[in-house]
């Protein structure tokens, strides 16, 4: 990592700020705060920018966090560490930090970046924990790219099979740091996040790691269809495998730098498994198939998700647009079919019938059909 | 495929015999028989060698199969195809065949090979569908190698996420043919097995494909422990990923020809998923962990499996012996820990604690620690 200016201190120490304080952001602050206390190369204090809210009792959320050491709204019952300091002022929270952890809902990132231009240290490093970037026709707009370009900083990503509430209670899990060029920086992030129950490894493939985090949601929709149709574990495993293959194939077509090995990491196969076993994408898709596609996803979301939206359905649409734009529809029968089922053009049973896209045995040939 | 001598016929046709007629063998005969009828390069008739048994009503099993066109004992209710002919005489069954499909319990293969020496056509090709070969101290003794060496034939393998009863009712599934050198022969096997609900692809990696079929059972034991301890999907996904990584790592250490890409095929990740979701290895390991390791596997097997034995526990032992013999124990904390839990040396909770094997964060570094 580039030498940093820590004013009068010797040796220079790294100072961490977490931008975001939802469920996953709060768990991240707990992981990080436990390490900054132990590791001498970090300042003990971890700042957490909190979007200020008034709690029902009239107390500010930041005050409650700083008083109780818990995020009483988004992660109640879990101590974050006494060295976590909630700050409602975004600019103040980032001012002194040279390690910035971004973990907000993805739709807020563009606005946050705009507010931060010129307000961060010139030697700052960033990492994004944000899954679910936008896939535009010309290709996906990665959150790490947005951060890099808007703020002029290097940006890594951390993804993986990470159900926040399970990690909060210290159940064993893994994660993957995707980095671009500098292994030392990646190692610093690995150090900052790793605990005995949270095993982090680094992988030189930002785009591959980040795309896994989005594309898996499309596969989870497919897995949910299989569940809803009672097709059994065998078919589900096949669909998950084909999904992983298409995740890999599309990522490599979009970014030639993407590595096969990334998909063996936590961000790849493990996150896919978690998402296809639990998760709301899978659950709503199961209900959709059980209803024979007669109730729309909008309808099911409204009933099942209390206002939250499914990422898988919108990502499937965005991926479809990219595939169509590039002339790649036939190369990705699973992604294509998921979208066509979601829109009602095909019945849920089509998830195991690719006859429209490939005349005979569509799955033969394996991943060699991709570059 | 090498030109074959089909006596007076023009053009030469391939003649298939299936050696074995259990649950999976019967499903294989159904798949194959549907294709030999359709494809002109195969003889319609498919012979199936059946280990003769007397049925409760006094009829011979072969007679019942040939009369009803069903394997009334091992796959009742499923028509095999009128072109499947059961034959109790092993030598007679194989005499004219130039495509031999081996699908017996693995412990019978050595004896069967001995009986077949000098009794098969010199131009015969073989394929093994047998999962679960023996892992000896000096390395695994692969069934395909046994067949090749004993009979002097080329032997491919077919593995994958294949629950026989689900494929029998034509639920969508996939499989992988592993082949050594000759792509044409592999394609012939792919043709012979592929149906719209059974998608087969070929992979030039016999050892990798075959090792997947055995080693996944060790991972299924680990996944069962996680289930029994109620650790959640996140931890289970992590353990499955680490297991896949160790499967890949060990296979590559044992056979330098093994390819990473094999583990993305049905034989790899998909079979692992099926086995870790259902399956008796997972189920017994779950019960073992629920009982805190206080009831032995022998005890649980006797209660839960009606006389069948778990492959995962014995494979874990065999793998442990290989690792110890080679000095590789510390490189494979999951495989090692599974065996130590099975033998009672460690408690089931150790499945997520590798502190004995690696001092700090054992999982960092990812698969790069393997060749």
XYZ file of C-alpha atoms in Angstrom:
742
model
C 0.000 0.000 0.000
C 1.247 3.473 -0.808
C 2.820 5.286 2.127
C 0.215 7.309 3.945
C 0.397 10.617 5.706
C -0.769 10.107 9.247
C 0.288 13.512 10.481
C 2.594 13.168 13.435
C 2.231 9.515 14.167
C 4.972 6.940 13.838
C 4.665 4.455 12.313
C 1.813 5.500 9.990
C -1.444 3.753 10.781
C -4.465 2.948 8.669
C -7.724 4.610 9.532
C -10.981 2.939 8.532
C -14.375 4.455 7.796
C -17.430 2.421 6.885
C -19.880 4.194 4.610
C -23.203 2.533 5.355
C -24.792 1.053 8.443
C -27.510 -1.361 7.415
C -27.599 -5.029 8.371
C -24.475 -6.045 6.447
C -22.671 -2.757 7.117
C -23.146 -3.242 10.852
C -21.771 -6.788 10.682
C -18.824 -5.483 8.670
C -18.161 -2.877 11.365
C -18.134 -5.618 13.993
C -15.615 -7.695 12.017
C -13.411 -4.692 11.299
C -13.558 -3.224 14.795
C -12.408 -6.508 16.326
C -9.340 -6.422 14.078
C -8.339 -2.772 14.392
C -8.060 -3.347 18.151
C -5.751 -6.315 17.637
C -3.600 -5.149 14.766
C -1.101 -2.411 15.462
C -1.081 -1.104 11.909
C -4.647 0.219 12.263
C -6.122 2.990 14.360
C -8.415 1.436 16.940
C -11.335 3.731 16.138
C -13.613 2.755 13.266
C -15.977 5.425 11.994
C -19.320 4.376 10.597
C -21.346 6.820 8.571
C -24.999 6.395 9.467
C -27.886 7.794 7.471
C -29.565 9.566 10.357
C -33.018 8.416 11.407
C -35.260 9.206 14.324
C -36.115 6.132 16.351
C -39.682 5.672 17.612
C -38.635 6.767 21.114
C -37.324 10.084 19.766
C -33.615 9.242 19.963
C -31.369 9.664 16.950
C -30.064 6.394 15.498
C -26.434 7.568 15.746
C -26.894 8.490 19.403
C -28.460 5.107 20.104
C -25.579 3.304 18.383
C -22.969 5.315 20.265
C -24.804 4.886 23.580
C -25.588 1.152 23.334
C -22.833 0.028 20.971
C -25.524 -1.737 18.941
C -27.275 -0.834 15.725
C -30.615 -1.071 17.464
C -32.525 -0.732 14.198
C -30.639 -2.927 11.714
C -28.697 -5.386 13.859
C -30.246 -5.407 17.320
C -28.673 -7.554 20.002
C -25.154 -7.545 18.555
C -22.353 -5.484 20.098
C -20.391 -3.750 17.363
C -17.299 -3.083 19.472
C -16.770 -0.042 21.677
C -14.369 1.412 19.123
C -17.103 1.838 16.497
C -18.224 5.464 16.339
C -21.393 6.332 14.439
C -21.299 9.654 12.621
C -24.268 11.173 10.754
C -22.021 13.608 8.829
C -20.738 11.892 5.688
C -17.957 14.351 4.952
C -16.739 14.365 8.517
C -16.839 10.567 8.676
C -14.549 10.075 5.672
C -12.219 13.064 6.178
C -9.375 11.300 7.984
C -9.820 7.801 6.612
C -7.465 6.149 4.188
C -9.452 2.904 4.057
C -13.051 3.409 2.942
C -15.550 0.559 3.111
C -18.679 1.120 0.998
C -21.720 -0.889 2.017
C -24.916 0.985 1.142
C -27.870 -0.042 -1.017
C -26.533 0.165 -4.565
C -29.004 2.758 -5.757
C -27.549 5.301 -3.299
C -23.949 4.957 -4.439
C -24.082 7.413 -7.311
C -25.360 10.175 -5.036
C -22.885 9.348 -2.286
C -19.970 9.417 -4.706
C -21.026 12.835 -5.969
C -21.057 14.146 -2.419
C -17.612 12.730 -1.709
C -15.740 14.175 -4.699
C -12.834 16.182 -3.357
C -13.704 15.285 0.239
C -11.573 12.191 0.743
C -7.873 11.782 1.310
C -5.774 11.577 -1.821
C -4.151 8.352 -0.615
C -7.431 6.636 0.267
C -8.148 3.059 -0.727
C -11.719 1.823 -1.190
C -13.562 -1.481 -1.065
C -17.144 -2.163 -2.087
C -19.317 -4.741 -0.323
C -22.275 -3.788 -2.494
C -23.905 -6.606 -4.440
C -26.257 -5.849 -7.272
C -24.941 -3.278 -9.670
C -26.800 -2.195 -12.745
C -26.455 -4.140 -15.960
C -26.900 -1.740 -18.868
C -27.286 -2.660 -22.518
C -23.669 -1.959 -23.332
C -22.579 -4.027 -20.358
C -22.741 -3.934 -16.589
C -21.976 -0.756 -14.706
C -19.904 -2.050 -11.810
C -20.093 -0.301 -8.451
C -16.326 -0.595 -8.019
C -15.854 1.203 -11.344
C -18.268 3.916 -10.314
C -16.342 4.480 -7.074
C -12.974 4.384 -8.823
C -13.978 6.799 -11.536
C -15.944 9.259 -9.441
C -13.513 9.430 -6.565
C -10.242 8.711 -8.348
C -9.347 5.895 -5.956
C -8.414 2.265 -6.340
C -11.420 0.118 -5.386
C -11.451 -3.551 -4.386
C -14.597 -5.610 -3.739
C -15.566 -8.113 -1.050
C -18.205 -10.691 -1.946
C -19.133 -14.198 -0.839
C -21.683 -16.435 0.809
C -22.467 -13.844 3.437
C -25.812 -13.913 5.199
C -25.298 -11.006 7.577
C -27.303 -12.365 10.494
C -25.412 -15.674 10.463
C -22.031 -13.945 10.472
C -23.248 -11.597 13.209
C -23.637 -14.594 15.534
C -20.194 -15.834 14.456
C -21.222 -18.816 12.368
C -18.369 -19.907 10.124
C -18.320 -18.264 6.707
C -15.957 -17.232 3.935
C -15.550 -14.268 1.626
C -13.490 -13.232 -1.366
C -11.646 -9.952 -1.875
C -11.331 -9.085 -5.554
C -8.436 -6.770 -6.353
C -6.968 -5.267 -9.470
C -3.215 -4.952 -9.330
C -1.795 -4.440 -5.891
C -1.581 -7.590 -3.811
C -0.401 -5.655 -0.728
C -3.607 -3.656 -0.635
C -5.646 -6.816 -1.041
C -3.763 -8.383 1.877
C -4.542 -5.325 3.987
C -8.278 -5.772 3.312
C -8.009 -9.495 4.032
C -6.358 -8.663 7.383
C -9.021 -6.108 8.192
C -11.948 -8.498 7.655
C -10.596 -11.928 8.640
C -11.604 -13.551 11.896
C -11.536 -17.218 12.940
C -15.179 -17.514 11.827
C -14.865 -15.301 8.739
C -12.187 -16.620 6.391
C -11.271 -14.186 3.639
C -9.069 -14.865 0.638
C -7.912 -12.598 -2.148
C -8.376 -13.039 -5.852
C -6.936 -10.796 -8.574
C -10.183 -10.347 -10.480
C -12.395 -7.433 -9.449
C -14.879 -7.859 -12.288
C -15.261 -11.624 -11.861
C -15.833 -11.341 -8.115
C -18.303 -8.473 -8.514
C -20.265 -10.082 -11.373
C -20.732 -13.254 -9.310
C -22.567 -11.193 -6.706
C -25.181 -10.077 -9.231
C -25.532 -12.936 -11.687
C -26.127 -15.559 -8.984
C -29.533 -13.968 -8.362
C -30.668 -14.969 -11.854
C -29.634 -18.558 -11.162
C -31.503 -18.437 -7.848
C -34.686 -17.642 -9.783
C -34.088 -20.724 -11.931
C -33.438 -22.852 -8.829
C -36.684 -21.558 -7.315
C -38.610 -22.653 -10.408
C -37.168 -26.162 -10.027
C -38.215 -26.196 -6.373
C -41.701 -24.974 -7.210
C -42.115 -27.704 -9.802
C -40.899 -30.387 -7.363
C -38.227 -31.575 -9.747
C -35.907 -32.791 -7.012
C -32.298 -32.198 -5.975
C -30.824 -33.788 -9.045
C -32.439 -31.363 -11.443
C -31.764 -28.476 -9.090
C -28.067 -29.345 -8.971
C -27.976 -29.505 -12.776
C -29.649 -26.117 -13.101
C -27.274 -24.578 -10.554
C -24.305 -26.001 -12.445
C -25.561 -24.678 -15.776
C -26.164 -21.354 -14.055
C -22.607 -21.250 -12.718
C -21.357 -22.083 -16.200
C -23.331 -19.203 -17.696
C -22.156 -16.823 -14.948
C -18.603 -17.745 -15.856
C -19.237 -17.610 -19.587
C -20.891 -14.199 -19.532
C -18.345 -12.687 -17.148
C -15.519 -13.825 -19.411
C -17.209 -12.478 -22.515
C -17.764 -9.113 -20.846
C -14.268 -8.899 -19.319
C -11.494 -10.957 -20.845
C -9.522 -10.569 -17.609
C -12.010 -12.711 -15.645
C -10.492 -15.942 -14.348
C -12.102 -19.378 -14.162
C -10.659 -19.884 -10.688
C -12.743 -17.006 -9.308
C -15.857 -19.164 -9.637
C -14.397 -21.735 -7.233
C -14.089 -19.027 -4.566
C -16.652 -18.090 -1.939
C -17.997 -15.326 -4.205
C -18.693 -17.954 -6.885
C -19.844 -21.443 -6.055
C -20.459 -20.839 -2.319
C -22.549 -17.694 -2.723
C -24.475 -19.458 -5.486
C -25.225 -22.411 -3.200
C -26.385 -20.212 -0.302
C -28.568 -18.150 -2.600
C -30.126 -21.198 -4.254
C -30.823 -22.892 -0.895
C -32.333 -19.919 0.914
C -32.900 -16.372 -0.138
C -35.875 -14.405 -1.358
C -35.150 -14.756 -5.066
C -35.414 -18.511 -4.779
C -38.439 -18.316 -2.525
C -40.490 -16.020 -4.755
C -39.552 -18.001 -7.860
C -40.719 -21.156 -6.108
C -44.086 -19.516 -5.435
C -44.240 -18.275 -9.037
C -43.747 -21.803 -10.396
C -46.165 -23.334 -7.902
C -48.796 -20.960 -9.274
C -47.941 -22.029 -12.826
C -46.773 -18.514 -13.635
C -50.321 -17.210 -13.225
C -49.442 -14.725 -10.482
C -46.885 -12.119 -11.501
C -43.655 -11.495 -9.669
C -44.880 -7.976 -8.789
C -47.868 -9.556 -7.101
C -45.801 -12.187 -5.259
C -43.197 -9.648 -4.167
C -45.890 -7.426 -2.712
C -47.277 -10.339 -0.740
C -44.051 -12.023 0.322
C -41.422 -9.307 0.674
C -43.051 -6.401 2.514
C -42.019 -3.806 -0.013
C -38.607 -5.179 -0.921
C -37.923 -5.879 -4.593
C -36.324 -8.976 -6.053
C -32.965 -8.354 -7.626
C -33.012 -11.565 -9.645
C -35.976 -10.646 -11.821
C -34.635 -7.219 -12.738
C -31.127 -8.564 -13.237
C -32.514 -11.287 -15.513
C -34.142 -8.557 -17.597
C -30.958 -6.511 -17.738
C -28.870 -9.551 -18.629
C -31.379 -10.427 -21.352
C -31.019 -6.955 -22.838
C -27.234 -7.288 -22.885
C -27.416 -10.748 -24.487
C -29.873 -9.513 -27.107
C -27.835 -6.417 -27.841
C -24.678 -8.512 -28.283
C -26.324 -11.363 -30.211
C -25.514 -13.861 -27.457
C -29.001 -15.118 -26.540
C -28.455 -18.646 -27.827
C -25.223 -19.045 -25.908
C -27.018 -18.497 -22.602
C -30.158 -20.646 -22.633
C -30.615 -20.578 -18.874
C -30.329 -16.796 -18.434
C -32.557 -16.294 -21.475
C -35.165 -18.792 -20.330
C -35.352 -17.323 -16.828
C -36.275 -13.944 -18.267
C -38.787 -15.443 -20.679
C -40.452 -17.322 -17.827
C -40.494 -14.206 -15.622
C -42.268 -12.243 -18.363
C -44.777 -15.020 -19.017
C -43.554 -15.793 -22.527
C -42.624 -19.329 -21.453
C -44.138 -21.543 -18.743
C -42.048 -22.352 -15.633
C -41.502 -25.903 -16.933
C -39.373 -24.423 -19.723
C -36.535 -24.094 -17.206
C -35.424 -27.598 -18.206
C -36.339 -27.350 -21.887
C -34.048 -25.339 -24.035
C -35.435 -26.567 -27.329
C -36.142 -23.085 -28.638
C -32.558 -22.068 -28.170
C -30.660 -25.182 -29.097
C -32.245 -27.854 -31.225
C -31.156 -31.078 -29.596
C -29.085 -31.572 -26.478
C -28.284 -28.045 -25.529
C -25.978 -28.804 -22.638
C -23.485 -31.000 -24.413
C -20.118 -29.556 -25.104
C -19.795 -27.998 -21.685
C -18.065 -24.762 -20.961
C -15.811 -25.126 -23.983
C -18.445 -23.306 -25.994
C -17.401 -20.174 -24.129
C -14.045 -18.534 -24.597
C -13.591 -44.932 -32.959
C -11.375 -47.646 -34.366
C -12.995 -49.574 -37.187
C -14.842 -52.525 -35.803
C -15.376 -55.958 -37.198
C -19.086 -56.576 -37.369
C -18.836 -59.761 -39.408
C -20.884 -59.461 -42.560
C -22.793 -56.344 -41.785
C -22.545 -53.123 -43.768
C -22.032 -50.564 -42.473
C -20.530 -51.827 -39.223
C -22.768 -51.245 -36.240
C -22.029 -50.905 -32.569
C -23.386 -53.492 -30.234
C -23.945 -52.604 -26.592
C -23.927 -54.817 -23.508
C -24.606 -53.563 -20.014
C -22.816 -55.469 -17.272
C -24.974 -54.932 -14.224
C -28.686 -54.532 -13.634
C -29.251 -52.800 -10.323
C -31.131 -49.554 -9.905
C -28.682 -47.377 -11.841
C -27.837 -50.122 -14.361
C -31.520 -50.485 -15.200
C -31.897 -46.745 -15.734
C -28.776 -46.813 -17.925
C -30.333 -49.580 -20.010
C -33.456 -47.478 -20.489
C -31.428 -44.465 -21.654
C -29.273 -46.569 -23.960
C -32.114 -48.646 -25.405
C -34.034 -45.521 -26.390
C -31.013 -44.354 -28.361
C -29.993 -47.594 -30.087
C -33.482 -47.688 -31.609
C -33.108 -44.177 -32.975
C -29.483 -44.140 -34.078
C -28.605 -46.200 -37.128
C -25.012 -46.760 -36.088
C -26.098 -49.018 -33.206
C -27.723 -52.436 -33.152
C -31.204 -52.087 -31.725
C -30.767 -54.880 -29.226
C -29.137 -54.038 -25.896
C -27.997 -56.952 -23.780
C -28.052 -56.603 -20.011
C -26.167 -59.077 -17.895
C -28.237 -59.840 -14.808
C -26.928 -61.562 -11.707
C -29.607 -64.225 -11.550
C -31.948 -64.261 -8.588
C -35.101 -66.161 -7.757
C -38.035 -63.867 -7.149
C -40.420 -64.613 -4.261
C -42.999 -66.028 -6.703
C -40.467 -68.564 -8.020
C -39.715 -66.801 -11.317
C -36.157 -66.046 -12.347
C -35.296 -62.323 -12.405
C -34.086 -62.512 -16.016
C -37.315 -64.197 -17.116
C -39.354 -61.561 -15.305
C -37.370 -58.735 -16.959
C -37.742 -60.274 -20.416
C -41.444 -60.981 -19.879
C -42.471 -57.631 -18.368
C -39.750 -55.387 -19.789
C -39.228 -54.079 -16.280
C -36.593 -54.792 -13.682
C -39.284 -55.795 -11.214
C -36.823 -56.015 -8.355
C -34.556 -52.977 -8.739
C -36.569 -50.528 -10.851
C -40.197 -51.570 -10.700
C -42.732 -49.630 -12.720
C -40.315 -48.400 -15.387
C -40.304 -49.896 -18.904
C -36.723 -50.489 -20.003
C -37.509 -50.684 -23.726
C -38.537 -53.837 -25.591
C -35.047 -54.059 -27.107
C -33.407 -54.712 -23.734
C -32.637 -58.406 -23.326
C -31.676 -59.744 -19.910
C -29.079 -62.508 -19.932
C -27.887 -64.394 -16.822
C -24.777 -65.728 -18.629
C -21.990 -63.169 -18.311
C -19.777 -64.604 -21.040
C -22.634 -64.952 -23.463
C -23.841 -61.444 -22.719
C -20.534 -59.800 -23.612
C -19.446 -62.080 -26.487
C -20.658 -59.969 -29.426
C -20.517 -56.529 -27.856
C -18.012 -53.875 -28.800
C -19.392 -51.333 -26.335
C -19.362 -52.563 -22.743
C -21.076 -50.594 -19.986
C -19.976 -51.557 -16.462
C -22.396 -50.668 -13.699
C -22.104 -53.138 -10.816
C -21.327 -52.557 -7.126
C -17.619 -51.741 -7.082
C -16.624 -54.631 -4.868
C -17.722 -57.104 -7.592
C -15.636 -55.606 -10.378
C -12.402 -57.406 -9.649
C -14.123 -60.794 -9.843
C -16.079 -59.860 -12.952
C -12.940 -58.678 -14.720
C -11.206 -61.958 -13.940
C -14.083 -63.888 -15.468
C -14.047 -61.742 -18.601
C -10.352 -62.025 -19.460
C -10.115 -63.393 -23.008
C -13.906 -63.467 -23.363
C -14.524 -60.049 -24.891
C -14.002 -58.756 -28.404
C -10.554 -57.419 -29.109
C -12.001 -54.181 -30.446
C -14.302 -53.603 -27.472
C -14.587 -50.219 -25.784
C -15.604 -49.947 -22.141
C -17.199 -47.339 -19.891
C -17.563 -47.468 -16.118
C -20.546 -45.947 -14.301
C -19.240 -47.235 -10.990
C -18.744 -44.655 -8.259
C -16.699 -45.488 -5.224
C -13.407 -47.118 -6.023
C -10.890 -48.057 -3.400
C -8.373 -45.530 -2.199
C -5.227 -47.360 -1.161
C -2.274 -45.919 0.695
C -0.208 -45.441 -2.417
C -3.127 -43.759 -4.117
C -6.585 -44.598 -5.380
C -7.197 -47.740 -7.347
C -9.544 -46.507 -10.048
C -12.191 -48.836 -11.441
C -11.479 -47.628 -14.963
C -7.828 -48.573 -14.519
C -8.798 -51.985 -13.201
C -10.990 -52.600 -16.256
C -8.369 -51.272 -18.669
C -5.562 -53.311 -17.198
C -7.430 -56.557 -16.626
C -9.243 -56.611 -19.949
C -6.800 -54.724 -22.140
C -9.430 -52.260 -23.308
C -9.778 -48.506 -23.331
C -12.146 -47.458 -20.553
C -14.060 -44.193 -20.200
C -16.194 -43.216 -17.199
C -19.621 -41.617 -16.830
C -20.333 -39.730 -13.602
C -22.581 -36.885 -12.520
C -25.469 -35.743 -10.387
C -27.407 -38.907 -11.112
C -30.072 -40.068 -8.701
C -31.307 -43.135 -10.593
C -34.952 -42.919 -9.577
C -35.218 -39.299 -10.661
C -33.718 -40.005 -14.076
C -35.955 -43.063 -14.415
C -38.995 -40.769 -14.352
C -37.282 -38.480 -16.854
C -36.497 -35.559 -14.589
C -33.859 -33.343 -16.160
C -30.285 -34.247 -15.264
C -26.748 -34.060 -16.595
C -23.722 -36.318 -16.674
C -20.065 -36.171 -17.642
C -18.141 -38.684 -19.754
C -14.460 -38.729 -18.852
C -12.197 -39.976 -21.620
C -8.494 -40.417 -22.070
C -7.378 -39.743 -25.600
C -9.911 -40.479 -28.249
C -12.589 -37.816 -28.630
C -14.519 -39.904 -31.203
C -15.070 -42.685 -28.699
C -16.183 -40.171 -26.092
C -18.670 -38.742 -28.588
C -20.018 -42.219 -29.227
C -20.685 -42.688 -25.520
C -22.272 -39.225 -25.330
C -24.579 -40.207 -28.213
C -25.461 -43.470 -26.563
C -26.536 -41.912 -23.248
C -27.932 -38.497 -24.201
C -31.647 -37.840 -24.177
C -33.560 -34.564 -23.926
C -33.769 -35.066 -20.138
C -30.254 -36.494 -19.721
C -27.647 -34.084 -21.038
C -24.193 -35.624 -21.330
C -20.962 -33.814 -22.089
C -17.444 -35.119 -22.561
C -14.337 -34.128 -20.677
C -10.800 -35.363 -21.409
C -9.956 -36.294 -17.840
C -10.790 -39.844 -16.746
C -9.100 -39.573 -13.352
C -10.620 -36.207 -12.466
C -14.127 -37.333 -13.371
C -13.773 -40.613 -11.513
C -12.213 -39.100 -8.381
C -15.096 -36.615 -8.119
C -17.477 -39.552 -7.798
C -15.702 -40.828 -4.700
C -14.353 -37.770 -2.933
C -17.706 -35.955 -2.898
C -18.908 -38.491 -0.326
C -16.353 -37.204 2.175
C -17.637 -33.669 1.657
C -21.207 -34.908 2.108
C -20.227 -36.156 5.570
C -18.910 -32.684 6.394
C -22.116 -31.078 5.067
C -24.146 -33.459 7.206
C -22.240 -32.384 10.319
C -23.078 -28.753 9.522
C -26.742 -29.681 9.135
C -26.749 -31.626 12.385
C -25.247 -28.674 14.232
C -27.822 -26.268 12.730
C -25.123 -23.991 11.417
C -27.207 -22.699 8.521
C -26.878 -22.474 4.750
C -24.050 -20.008 4.819
C -21.712 -22.283 6.721
C -22.866 -25.269 4.695
C -22.045 -23.469 1.451
C -18.598 -22.580 2.800
C -17.910 -26.165 3.814
C -19.068 -27.453 0.409
C -16.790 -24.966 -1.329
C -13.811 -25.927 0.808
C -14.657 -29.561 0.088
C -14.734 -28.933 -3.653
C -11.408 -27.170 -3.356
C -9.875 -30.143 -1.542
C -11.370 -32.583 -4.075
C -9.666 -30.578 -6.805
C -6.446 -30.191 -4.878
C -6.095 -33.877 -4.035
C -7.045 -35.054 -7.513
C -4.423 -32.790 -9.031
C -1.757 -33.940 -6.615
C -2.540 -37.587 -7.366
C -2.784 -37.125 -11.139
C -1.095 -34.146 -12.708
C -3.315 -34.575 -15.770
C -6.453 -33.599 -13.838
C -8.022 -30.367 -15.071
C -9.633 -27.598 -13.038
C -12.481 -27.382 -15.543
C -13.614 -30.921 -14.685
C -14.861 -29.646 -11.334
C -17.297 -27.288 -13.070
C -18.901 -30.254 -14.837
C -21.841 -32.333 -13.652
C -19.454 -34.867 -12.106
C -17.936 -32.081 -10.002
C -19.998 -29.258 -8.598
C -23.429 -30.669 -9.523
C -22.865 -34.138 -8.066
C -21.437 -32.479 -4.959
C -24.545 -30.323 -4.570
C -26.950 -33.259 -4.995
C -24.984 -35.354 -2.550
C -24.793 -32.586 0.050
C -28.528 -31.815 -0.231
C -29.843 -35.361 -0.076
C -28.088 -38.674 0.148
C -27.412 -41.121 2.929
C -23.892 -39.904 3.704
C -25.257 -36.457 4.534
C -28.197 -37.914 6.431
C -26.190 -40.217 8.686
C -23.606 -37.517 9.350
C -26.423 -35.180 10.367
C -27.643 -37.772 12.868
C -24.081 -38.308 14.101
C -23.638 -34.593 14.814
C -27.090 -34.269 16.394
C -26.002 -36.971 18.842
C -22.803 -35.069 19.569
C -20.743 -37.918 18.145
C -21.890 -40.196 20.980
C -23.434 -42.815 18.704
C -21.005 -44.398 16.266
C -21.489 -44.449 12.522
C -21.719 -48.259 12.642
C -24.606 -47.902 15.037
C -26.360 -45.206 12.981
C -25.848 -47.094 9.713
C -27.411 -50.194 11.208
C -30.430 -48.175 12.299
C -30.860 -45.909 9.287
C -29.612 -47.825 6.249
C -31.011 -51.341 6.514
C -27.682 -53.069 6.021
C -26.159 -50.675 3.499
C -22.794 -49.148 4.369
C -21.799 -45.508 4.047
C -19.136 -44.881 1.464
C -18.208 -41.478 2.857
C -16.900 -42.759 6.186
C -14.705 -45.455 4.654
C -13.513 -43.134 1.898
C -12.611 -40.515 4.518
C -10.501 -43.154 6.248
C -8.812 -44.206 3.019
C -8.162 -40.590 2.023
C -6.714 -39.933 5.482
C -4.306 -42.844 5.037
C -3.170 -41.507 1.674
C -2.690 -37.991 3.094
C -0.751 -39.316 6.069
C 1.387 -41.572 3.884
C 2.219 -38.668 1.561
C 2.696 -36.065 4.321
C -0.220 -33.971 3.045
C -2.496 -33.911 6.105
C -2.100 -30.186 6.751
C -2.934 -29.293 3.187
C -6.366 -30.889 3.495
C -7.898 -29.713 6.778
C -11.461 -30.598 5.771
C -10.754 -34.168 4.640
C -8.542 -34.689 7.695
C -11.064 -33.249 10.127
C -13.928 -35.336 8.714
C -11.995 -38.519 9.463
C -11.005 -37.328 12.916
C -14.626 -36.544 13.726
C -15.801 -39.907 12.367
C -13.341 -41.727 14.624
C -14.275 -39.659 17.670
C -10.903 -37.963 18.002
C -12.550 -34.571 17.430
C -16.083 -33.393 18.226
C -18.474 -32.632 15.334
C -18.091 -28.883 15.975
C -14.479 -29.199 14.793
C -15.782 -29.191 11.222
C -15.460 -25.402 11.241
C -12.329 -25.214 13.388
C -9.104 -26.106 11.715
C -6.856 -24.720 14.407
C -4.986 -27.961 14.883
C -3.993 -28.059 11.256
C -3.367 -24.442 10.461
C -2.622 -21.919 13.158
C -4.583 -18.853 12.104
C -6.952 -18.435 9.197
C -6.585 -21.710 7.405
C -8.774 -20.922 4.441
C -7.039 -17.785 3.263
C -4.962 -18.072 0.174
C -7.559 -20.117 -1.653
C -6.778 -22.859 -4.068
C -3.419 -21.358 -4.951
C -1.910 -23.381 -2.137
C -2.426 -26.421 -4.349
C -0.500 -26.988 -7.546
